[in-house]
């Protein structure tokens, strides 16, 4: 059984967005804690916990593939996409025209629902747009995934689903 495992590398933009967002939220918490605004402090704390928990859950850490499934390793869980459900896979970085419908545009990577004119709607899990590939399933769902050395993952999946290399 062959297994390929590639880490997800975050772009500098994503790293900056993540750090600056956390610093700003922390500064707000300190500011309102000093003002004794207890209700607002609790509200901001709850928002920060929820926001960071969602990011922690969805943030991609690695992409792996074996003879049965393509897996997105997230901080807490693994999203499995069975190879038998994949009809196509290709290297395909998102364009600058992508629209975020619901998700993160850089806070601990790019994840969530996005849409592009040429590609339609897809769910994304990636750290850098230059490392992306598009997976299309038999039921029409699409995933934009990204990791280091994406061509290695794409080639392995293509061989295992019988897709001609284009």
XYZ file of C-alpha atoms in Angstrom:
166
model
C 0.000 0.000 0.000
C 1.550 3.281 -1.152
C 1.044 6.437 0.855
C 2.055 9.948 -0.123
C 1.915 12.627 2.564
C 2.602 16.308 1.816
C 2.478 19.182 4.326
C 0.444 22.317 3.691
C 2.635 25.426 3.689
C 0.921 28.739 4.433
C 1.645 31.815 2.353
C 3.274 34.850 3.939
C -0.043 36.680 3.524
C -1.880 33.963 5.425
C 0.714 33.996 8.209
C 0.485 37.787 8.519
C -3.337 37.744 8.550
C -3.332 35.070 11.259
C -0.826 36.830 13.514
C -2.290 40.323 13.082
C -5.844 39.068 13.698
C -4.833 37.298 16.897
C -2.870 40.327 18.103
C -5.790 42.673 17.405
C -8.267 40.427 19.214
C -5.901 40.076 22.153
C -5.402 43.857 22.296
C -9.192 44.359 22.333
C -9.516 41.895 25.194
C -6.827 43.693 27.205
C -8.377 47.104 26.436
C -11.851 46.110 27.604
C -10.504 44.192 30.599
C -8.859 47.414 31.841
C -12.078 49.380 31.334
C -14.047 46.876 33.439
C -16.466 46.306 30.553
C -17.244 42.807 31.763
C -20.162 42.054 29.420
C -18.225 43.202 26.356
C -15.155 41.333 27.578
C -17.151 38.091 27.840
C -18.698 38.674 24.431
C -15.313 39.295 22.769
C -13.803 36.318 24.583
C -16.617 34.062 23.346
C -16.210 35.382 19.782
C -12.467 34.796 19.891
C -12.886 31.256 21.244
C -15.491 30.383 18.610
C -13.516 31.974 15.755
C -10.267 30.257 16.733
C -12.029 26.908 17.318
C -13.571 26.968 13.839
C -10.210 27.926 12.320
C -8.475 25.213 14.329
C -11.022 22.638 13.107
C -10.843 23.523 9.395
C -7.218 24.670 8.978
C -5.434 22.225 6.651
C -2.170 20.723 7.928
C -1.350 18.071 5.313
C -2.719 16.217 2.299
C -2.183 12.485 1.942
C -3.289 9.840 -0.509
C -3.240 6.066 -0.425
C -4.792 3.369 -2.588
C -8.293 4.122 -1.240
C -8.635 7.792 -0.303
C -7.360 11.326 -0.650
C -7.220 12.799 2.853
C -7.135 16.364 4.136
C -5.505 16.338 7.557
C -6.944 19.123 9.671
C -5.960 20.028 13.211
C -8.652 17.905 14.840
C -10.005 15.591 12.151
C -9.378 14.114 8.736
C -11.577 14.753 5.678
C -11.520 11.633 3.482
C -12.379 11.676 -0.208
C -12.632 8.163 -1.625
C -10.699 7.675 -4.859
C -13.692 5.762 -6.225
C -15.726 9.014 -6.002
C -13.194 11.153 -7.921
C -13.826 11.687 -11.637
C -11.048 14.210 -12.270
C -8.095 15.898 -10.655
C -5.843 18.585 -12.084
C -3.354 21.226 -11.057
C -5.392 24.410 -10.881
C -4.496 27.401 -8.715
C -7.403 29.660 -7.783
C -7.605 32.967 -9.615
C -7.629 36.466 -8.210
C -11.321 36.579 -9.122
C -12.305 33.939 -6.574
C -15.045 35.008 -4.188
C -15.169 33.790 -0.620
C -18.711 32.708 0.168
C -18.146 31.408 3.690
C -14.803 30.624 5.259
C -11.331 31.995 5.757
C -9.465 34.140 3.285
C -6.152 33.684 5.071
C -6.784 33.162 8.793
C -4.897 29.891 9.324
C -4.955 29.176 5.617
C -7.725 29.318 3.065
C -10.671 27.084 3.818
C -14.398 27.179 3.269
C -16.740 27.808 0.349
C -15.386 29.805 -2.578
C -16.675 30.509 -6.069
C -15.066 31.401 -9.395
C -16.661 32.175 -12.735
C -14.827 29.412 -14.627
C -14.780 26.768 -11.878
C -18.066 27.339 -10.073
C -18.428 26.692 -6.352
C -15.913 24.592 -4.431
C -14.729 23.892 -0.901
C -11.111 24.848 -0.313
C -8.350 23.587 1.971
C -5.006 25.190 1.116
C -2.219 27.404 2.398
C -0.792 28.915 -0.811
C -2.608 29.366 -4.100
C 0.465 28.295 -6.079
C 0.253 24.799 -4.534
C -3.350 23.987 -5.505
C -5.193 21.306 -7.416
C -8.877 20.820 -8.140
C -10.701 17.571 -7.369
C -14.109 16.906 -8.945
C -16.345 14.156 -7.582
C -18.992 12.077 -9.354
C -21.776 13.932 -7.513
C -20.479 17.300 -8.778
C -18.809 18.479 -5.575
C -15.440 20.159 -6.014
C -12.503 20.616 -3.700
C -9.583 23.003 -4.147
C -6.743 21.425 -2.192
C -3.183 22.542 -1.746
C 0.050 21.145 -0.373
C 3.764 21.063 -1.039
C 4.533 19.161 -4.269
C 0.908 18.933 -5.468
C 1.933 17.291 -8.771
C 3.003 14.172 -6.870
C -0.483 13.838 -5.321
C -2.220 14.593 -8.639
C -0.150 12.008 -10.553
C -0.764 9.321 -7.923
C -4.536 9.920 -7.905
C -4.704 9.994 -11.722
C -2.966 6.618 -11.946
C -5.327 5.133 -9.365
C -8.563 6.442 -10.923
C -7.525 5.759 -14.513
C -7.611 9.416 -15.609
C -5.400 10.188 -18.579
C -2.560 12.540 -17.782
C -3.161 15.780 -19.637
